[in-house]
Amino acid sequence: MSSRDCILCKLISLTITAVVCSVLFLASLHINYQWEFIKEHVRFRRNSPQQNEWTHSPHGMLRVYMFNVTNAESFLNGTDLRLKIQQIGPIAYHVTGLNEILSQTSDSVTFRRNPHNIFEFDPSASSSPDILNQTIIMPNIILLSSAAKLHDWVFFVRHAFNAITINESAFLKETINYFLWDFTIPTLSLLAHYVPNIVSNCGLLYNAIRPKELIYNVKIGVDNGIENFFRVNTFNNKTYFPQQRAFVKRAKKSDEYCPVILDNSFDNSFFPPLLTRETELNIIATESCRTLN
């Protein structure tokens, strides 16, 4: 091939390339890239970076603070009329959740949530590496809360409670680890066998991260509308909180008295795109068995 033919081939190739690029450029002017990105986001495709990141969420650090009563004896003998407390902490824990997908279609996904899949003490981020072994004094919340619960029960129940707790102290001196993870007394174990809704271990973190059944079915996909992305269809296969619904019915109140219906609620892990400060959201609060606005 002569040099002239070679130059001609190059010119033709460059011309074709320029024409193709021009056509693609003109076509791209009619594409709303923000909208296309939003549509891809709400499709929530399997094994996408978005879904993989969400699977191991939420993640962060939990900082716990305890309060040490410094005048327990003076308060009990009447010298002091108010408790004096000293803040202890932080006690830091690294937390990583897990969202396990059970099934997925083009318009919904069902998943099981474990918000505390990994829960590890971080001594370097705590106020002291040995803080869990530090001894503090706290009110005997087991005794006080049980007494409050039984206050309106019949006389014989209250009398029995007073009899079995007569030797219990109003304050307990134990380690922080005890109050967080192993807060139990013999009286509590006995009461747990006979009194409804009393657990044998009142450890603050023990109960906070105790495994619970949290299964969500939420909307995904363009067909549901981007404003409904991750809006909850069901929670534990129901559209309401059965515990609170029973309470509302016994109290002869309407659903507005305590928002237990899951309509238009979100699970608090994802929200629709294009939200503004004025957007109102209903979020499921599983710990209180209700929705929050």
CSV table of C-alpha atoms in Angstrom, one decimal:
chain,number,residue,atom,x,y,z
A,1,MET,CA,0.0,0.0,0.0
A,2,SER,CA,1.3,3.4,-1.0
A,3,SER,CA,1.7,6.2,1.4
A,4,ARG,CA,-1.1,8.0,-0.3
A,5,ASP,CA,-3.5,5.1,0.2
A,6,CYS,CA,-2.4,4.8,3.8
A,7,ILE,CA,-3.2,8.5,4.5
A,8,LEU,CA,-6.6,8.1,2.8
A,9,CYS,CA,-7.4,5.1,5.0
A,10,LYS,CA,-6.5,7.1,8.1
A,11,LEU,CA,-8.7,10.0,7.0
A,12,ILE,CA,-11.6,7.7,6.4
A,13,SER,CA,-11.2,6.1,9.8
A,14,LEU,CA,-10.9,9.4,11.5
A,15,THR,CA,-14.0,10.7,9.7
A,16,ILE,CA,-16.0,7.6,10.7
A,17,THR,CA,-14.9,7.9,14.3
A,18,ALA,CA,-15.8,11.6,14.3
A,19,VAL,CA,-19.2,10.9,12.9
A,20,VAL,CA,-19.9,8.2,15.4
A,21,CYS,CA,-18.7,10.3,18.3
A,22,SER,CA,-20.8,13.2,17.1
A,23,VAL,CA,-23.9,11.0,16.9
A,24,LEU,CA,-23.3,9.6,20.4
A,25,PHE,CA,-22.7,13.1,21.8
A,26,LEU,CA,-26.0,14.4,20.3
A,27,ALA,CA,-27.8,11.4,21.6
A,28,SER,CA,-26.4,11.9,25.1
A,29,LEU,CA,-27.8,15.4,25.2
A,30,HIS,CA,-31.3,13.9,25.4
A,31,ILE,CA,-30.4,11.6,28.3
A,32,ASN,CA,-31.1,12.7,31.9
A,33,TYR,CA,-28.2,11.1,33.7
A,34,GLN,CA,-29.5,12.0,37.1
A,35,TRP,CA,-32.7,10.2,36.4
A,36,GLU,CA,-31.0,7.2,35.0
A,37,PHE,CA,-28.8,6.9,38.0
A,38,ILE,CA,-31.8,7.2,40.3
A,39,LYS,CA,-33.6,4.4,38.4
A,40,GLU,CA,-30.6,2.2,38.8
A,41,HIS,CA,-30.4,3.0,42.5
A,42,VAL,CA,-34.0,2.0,43.2
A,43,ARG,CA,-33.6,-1.2,41.2
A,44,PHE,CA,-31.3,-2.4,44.0
A,45,ARG,CA,-29.7,-5.1,41.8
A,46,ARG,CA,-28.3,-8.3,43.3
A,47,ASN,CA,-24.6,-8.1,44.2
A,48,SER,CA,-24.3,-4.5,43.2
A,49,PRO,CA,-21.9,-2.3,45.2
A,50,GLN,CA,-24.9,-0.5,46.7
A,51,GLN,CA,-26.4,-3.8,47.9
A,52,ASN,CA,-23.1,-5.2,49.1
A,53,GLU,CA,-22.4,-2.1,51.2
A,54,TRP,CA,-25.9,-2.2,52.7
A,55,THR,CA,-25.6,-5.9,53.6
A,56,HIS,CA,-23.0,-5.1,56.3
A,57,SER,CA,-24.7,-2.1,57.9
A,58,PRO,CA,-25.2,-0.3,60.1
A,59,HIS,CA,-21.7,0.1,61.3
A,60,GLY,CA,-20.1,2.5,63.7
A,61,MET,CA,-19.3,2.9,67.4
A,62,LEU,CA,-21.5,2.8,70.4
A,63,ARG,CA,-20.4,4.8,73.4
A,64,VAL,CA,-22.0,3.9,76.8
A,65,TYR,CA,-21.9,6.1,79.9
A,66,MET,CA,-22.7,4.8,83.4
A,67,PHE,CA,-23.5,6.9,86.5
A,68,ASN,CA,-22.0,6.1,89.9
A,69,VAL,CA,-23.9,7.1,93.0
A,70,THR,CA,-21.5,8.8,95.4
A,71,ASN,CA,-23.8,9.4,98.4
A,72,ALA,CA,-25.8,6.2,98.6
A,73,GLU,CA,-25.5,5.9,102.4
A,74,SER,CA,-26.2,9.5,103.1
A,75,PHE,CA,-29.3,9.3,100.9
A,76,LEU,CA,-30.6,6.2,102.7
A,77,ASN,CA,-30.1,7.6,106.2
A,78,GLY,CA,-31.8,10.9,105.2
A,79,THR,CA,-28.8,13.1,105.4
A,80,ASP,CA,-29.0,13.9,101.7
A,81,LEU,CA,-32.3,14.5,100.0
A,82,ARG,CA,-31.0,14.0,96.5
A,83,LEU,CA,-28.7,11.5,94.9
A,84,LYS,CA,-25.2,12.7,93.8
A,85,ILE,CA,-23.9,11.0,90.7
A,86,GLN,CA,-20.6,10.8,88.8
A,87,GLN,CA,-20.5,10.1,85.1
A,88,ILE,CA,-18.3,7.2,84.1
A,89,GLY,CA,-17.3,6.5,80.5
A,90,PRO,CA,-17.3,6.3,77.7
A,91,ILE,CA,-17.4,2.5,77.3
A,92,ALA,CA,-16.9,2.0,73.6
A,93,TYR,CA,-18.0,-0.9,71.4
A,94,HIS,CA,-17.6,-1.4,67.7
A,95,VAL,CA,-20.9,-2.4,66.1
A,96,THR,CA,-21.5,-3.9,62.6
A,97,GLY,CA,-25.0,-5.1,61.5
A,98,LEU,CA,-26.0,-7.7,59.0
A,99,ASN,CA,-28.9,-7.6,56.5
A,100,GLU,CA,-29.4,-11.1,55.2
A,101,ILE,CA,-31.5,-11.2,52.0
A,102,LEU,CA,-34.0,-14.0,52.1
A,103,SER,CA,-35.7,-13.4,48.7
A,104,GLN,CA,-35.7,-10.7,46.0
A,105,THR,CA,-37.9,-9.9,43.0
A,106,SER,CA,-37.9,-7.0,40.7
A,107,ASP,CA,-40.3,-5.1,42.9
A,108,SER,CA,-39.6,-6.2,46.5
A,109,VAL,CA,-36.9,-7.7,48.8
A,110,THR,CA,-37.3,-9.6,52.0
A,111,PHE,CA,-34.4,-9.6,54.5
A,112,ARG,CA,-33.6,-10.5,58.1
A,113,ARG,CA,-31.8,-7.8,60.1
A,114,ASN,CA,-29.3,-8.3,62.9
A,115,PRO,CA,-28.3,-4.8,63.9
A,116,HIS,CA,-25.6,-6.1,66.3
A,117,ASN,CA,-24.0,-8.9,64.3
A,118,ILE,CA,-20.6,-7.9,65.5
A,119,PHE,CA,-20.3,-6.2,68.9
A,120,GLU,CA,-16.8,-5.8,70.2
A,121,PHE,CA,-15.4,-3.8,73.1
A,122,ASP,CA,-12.8,-1.3,72.1
A,123,PRO,CA,-10.4,-0.6,75.1
A,124,SER,CA,-8.5,2.1,73.2
A,125,ALA,CA,-11.6,4.2,72.6
A,126,SER,CA,-12.9,3.8,76.1
A,127,SER,CA,-12.0,6.0,79.0
A,128,SER,CA,-9.9,3.2,80.5
A,129,PRO,CA,-8.9,-0.2,79.0
A,130,ASP,CA,-10.0,-1.9,82.2
A,131,ILE,CA,-13.2,0.1,82.7
A,132,LEU,CA,-15.4,-3.0,82.6
A,133,ASN,CA,-13.9,-4.1,85.8
A,134,GLN,CA,-14.4,-0.8,87.6
A,135,THR,CA,-16.7,-1.0,90.6
A,136,ILE,CA,-19.6,1.5,90.8
A,137,ILE,CA,-22.7,2.0,92.9
A,138,MET,CA,-26.1,2.1,91.2
A,139,PRO,CA,-29.7,2.0,92.3
A,140,ASN,CA,-31.2,-1.5,92.4
A,141,ILE,CA,-33.3,-0.9,89.3
A,142,ILE,CA,-34.5,-4.5,89.4
A,143,LEU,CA,-36.1,-4.0,92.9
A,144,LEU,CA,-37.5,-0.6,92.1
A,145,SER,CA,-38.9,-1.5,88.7
A,146,SER,CA,-40.5,-4.7,90.0
A,147,ALA,CA,-42.0,-2.8,92.9
A,148,ALA,CA,-43.5,-0.2,90.5
A,149,LYS,CA,-44.9,-3.0,88.3
A,150,LEU,CA,-46.6,-4.7,91.2
A,151,HIS,CA,-47.8,-1.5,92.9
A,152,ASP,CA,-51.4,-1.9,91.6
A,153,TRP,CA,-51.6,-5.6,92.0
A,154,VAL,CA,-53.7,-7.3,94.7
A,155,PHE,CA,-52.6,-7.0,98.3
A,156,PHE,CA,-51.4,-10.6,98.5
A,157,VAL,CA,-49.0,-10.2,95.6
A,158,ARG,CA,-47.6,-7.0,97.1
A,159,HIS,CA,-47.2,-8.7,100.4
A,160,ALA,CA,-45.4,-11.7,98.9
A,161,PHE,CA,-43.1,-9.3,97.0
A,162,ASN,CA,-42.2,-7.4,100.2
A,163,ALA,CA,-41.5,-10.7,101.9
A,164,ILE,CA,-39.1,-12.1,99.3
A,165,THR,CA,-37.3,-8.8,98.8
A,166,ILE,CA,-36.9,-7.7,102.4
A,167,ASN,CA,-33.2,-8.3,102.4
A,168,GLU,CA,-32.5,-6.6,99.1
A,169,SER,CA,-30.6,-3.4,99.1
A,170,ALA,CA,-31.8,-0.3,97.4
A,171,PHE,CA,-28.3,0.2,96.0
A,172,LEU,CA,-25.8,-2.3,94.5
A,173,LYS,CA,-22.1,-2.1,94.4
A,174,GLU,CA,-20.8,-4.2,91.4
A,175,THR,CA,-18.6,-3.9,88.3
A,176,ILE,CA,-19.6,-2.1,85.2
A,177,ASN,CA,-19.5,-5.4,83.3
A,178,TYR,CA,-22.1,-6.8,85.8
A,179,PHE,CA,-24.5,-3.9,85.2
A,180,LEU,CA,-24.1,-4.1,81.5
A,181,TRP,CA,-24.1,-7.8,80.9
A,182,ASP,CA,-25.0,-9.9,83.9
A,183,PHE,CA,-27.4,-7.8,86.0
A,184,THR,CA,-29.3,-10.5,87.9
A,185,ILE,CA,-30.2,-11.3,91.5
A,186,PRO,CA,-31.8,-14.4,93.1
A,187,THR,CA,-35.0,-12.5,93.7
A,188,LEU,CA,-35.2,-11.6,90.1
A,189,SER,CA,-34.8,-15.2,89.0
A,190,LEU,CA,-37.6,-16.2,91.3
A,191,LEU,CA,-39.9,-13.4,90.1
A,192,ALA,CA,-39.2,-14.3,86.5
A,193,HIS,CA,-40.9,-17.7,87.0
A,194,TYR,CA,-44.2,-16.1,88.2
A,195,VAL,CA,-44.5,-12.5,87.0
A,196,PRO,CA,-45.2,-11.9,83.3
A,197,ASN,CA,-42.7,-9.9,81.2
A,198,ILE,CA,-39.9,-10.0,83.8
A,199,VAL,CA,-36.6,-11.3,82.6
A,200,SER,CA,-33.9,-13.0,84.7
A,201,ASN,CA,-31.1,-10.8,83.4
A,202,CYS,CA,-31.5,-7.0,83.4
A,203,GLY,CA,-28.1,-6.3,82.0
A,204,LEU,CA,-28.4,-3.1,80.0
A,205,LEU,CA,-26.5,-4.2,76.9
A,206,TYR,CA,-27.4,-7.8,77.3
A,207,ASN,CA,-31.1,-6.9,76.7
A,208,ALA,CA,-30.3,-4.1,74.2
A,209,ILE,CA,-28.5,-6.4,71.7
A,210,ARG,CA,-30.4,-9.6,72.5
A,211,PRO,CA,-31.3,-11.3,69.2
A,212,LYS,CA,-34.8,-10.5,68.0
A,213,GLU,CA,-36.7,-11.6,64.9
A,214,LEU,CA,-36.6,-8.6,62.5
A,215,ILE,CA,-37.8,-9.6,59.0
A,216,TYR,CA,-38.7,-6.8,56.6
A,217,ASN,CA,-40.3,-6.9,53.2
A,218,VAL,CA,-39.8,-3.6,51.4
A,219,LYS,CA,-40.5,-2.1,48.0
A,220,ILE,CA,-37.8,-1.7,45.3
A,221,GLY,CA,-37.8,-1.1,41.6
A,222,VAL,CA,-39.0,1.6,39.3
A,223,ASP,CA,-42.5,0.3,38.9
A,224,ASN,CA,-43.3,1.1,42.5
A,225,GLY,CA,-42.2,4.7,42.1
A,226,ILE,CA,-39.0,6.1,43.3
A,227,GLU,CA,-40.8,7.8,46.2
A,228,ASN,CA,-41.6,4.3,47.5
A,229,PHE,CA,-38.1,2.9,47.5
A,230,PHE,CA,-37.6,0.8,50.6
A,231,ARG,CA,-41.1,1.6,51.9
A,232,VAL,CA,-42.1,-1.3,54.2
A,233,ASN,CA,-44.8,-3.8,53.0
A,234,THR,CA,-44.6,-6.0,56.1
A,235,PHE,CA,-42.6,-6.4,59.3
A,236,ASN,CA,-42.4,-10.0,60.6
A,237,ASN,CA,-45.1,-10.8,58.1
A,238,LYS,CA,-47.6,-8.3,59.5
A,239,THR,CA,-48.7,-4.8,58.6
A,240,TYR,CA,-48.9,-3.7,62.2
A,241,PHE,CA,-47.3,-4.2,65.6
A,242,PRO,CA,-49.4,-7.0,67.3
A,243,GLN,CA,-48.1,-6.2,70.8
A,244,GLN,CA,-49.2,-2.5,70.6
A,245,ARG,CA,-52.4,-3.3,68.7
A,246,ALA,CA,-53.6,-5.5,71.5
A,247,PHE,CA,-52.8,-2.7,74.0
A,248,VAL,CA,-54.7,-0.1,72.0
A,249,LYS,CA,-57.7,-2.4,71.7
A,250,ARG,CA,-57.7,-3.0,75.5
A,251,ALA,CA,-57.5,0.7,76.1
A,252,LYS,CA,-60.3,1.2,73.6
A,253,LYS,CA,-58.3,3.8,71.7
A,254,SER,CA,-57.9,4.4,68.0
A,255,ASP,CA,-54.8,3.7,66.0
A,256,GLU,CA,-54.0,7.4,66.1
A,257,TYR,CA,-53.5,7.1,69.9
A,258,CYS,CA,-50.4,4.9,69.3
A,259,PRO,CA,-49.1,4.6,65.7
A,260,VAL,CA,-48.9,0.9,65.2
A,261,ILE,CA,-49.8,0.6,61.6
A,262,LEU,CA,-46.9,0.3,59.2
A,263,ASP,CA,-48.5,2.1,56.2
A,264,ASN,CA,-46.0,4.4,54.5
A,265,SER,CA,-43.2,3.6,56.9
A,266,PHE,CA,-39.5,3.0,56.3
A,267,ASP,CA,-37.0,0.6,58.0
A,268,ASN,CA,-34.4,3.4,58.5
A,269,SER,CA,-31.7,1.7,56.4
A,270,PHE,CA,-32.6,3.3,53.0
A,271,PHE,CA,-34.8,6.2,51.9
A,272,PRO,CA,-36.1,7.3,48.5
A,273,PRO,CA,-33.9,9.7,46.5
A,274,LEU,CA,-34.5,13.4,46.2
A,275,LEU,CA,-35.6,14.0,49.8
A,276,THR,CA,-35.8,17.5,51.1
A,277,ARG,CA,-35.8,19.0,54.6
A,278,GLU,CA,-39.6,19.3,54.4
A,279,THR,CA,-40.2,15.6,53.5
A,280,GLU,CA,-42.1,13.8,56.2
A,281,LEU,CA,-41.0,10.3,57.0
A,282,ASN,CA,-42.5,7.5,59.1
A,283,ILE,CA,-39.8,5.3,60.5
A,284,ILE,CA,-40.3,1.9,62.3
A,285,ALA,CA,-39.0,2.0,65.8
A,286,THR,CA,-38.8,-1.7,66.6
A,287,GLU,CA,-37.7,-1.2,70.3
A,288,SER,CA,-40.9,0.7,71.1
A,289,CYS,CA,-43.1,-1.3,68.7
A,290,ARG,CA,-44.4,1.8,66.9
A,291,THR,CA,-43.7,4.2,64.1
A,292,LEU,CA,-42.2,7.6,64.5
A,293,ASN,CA,-42.8,10.7,62.3
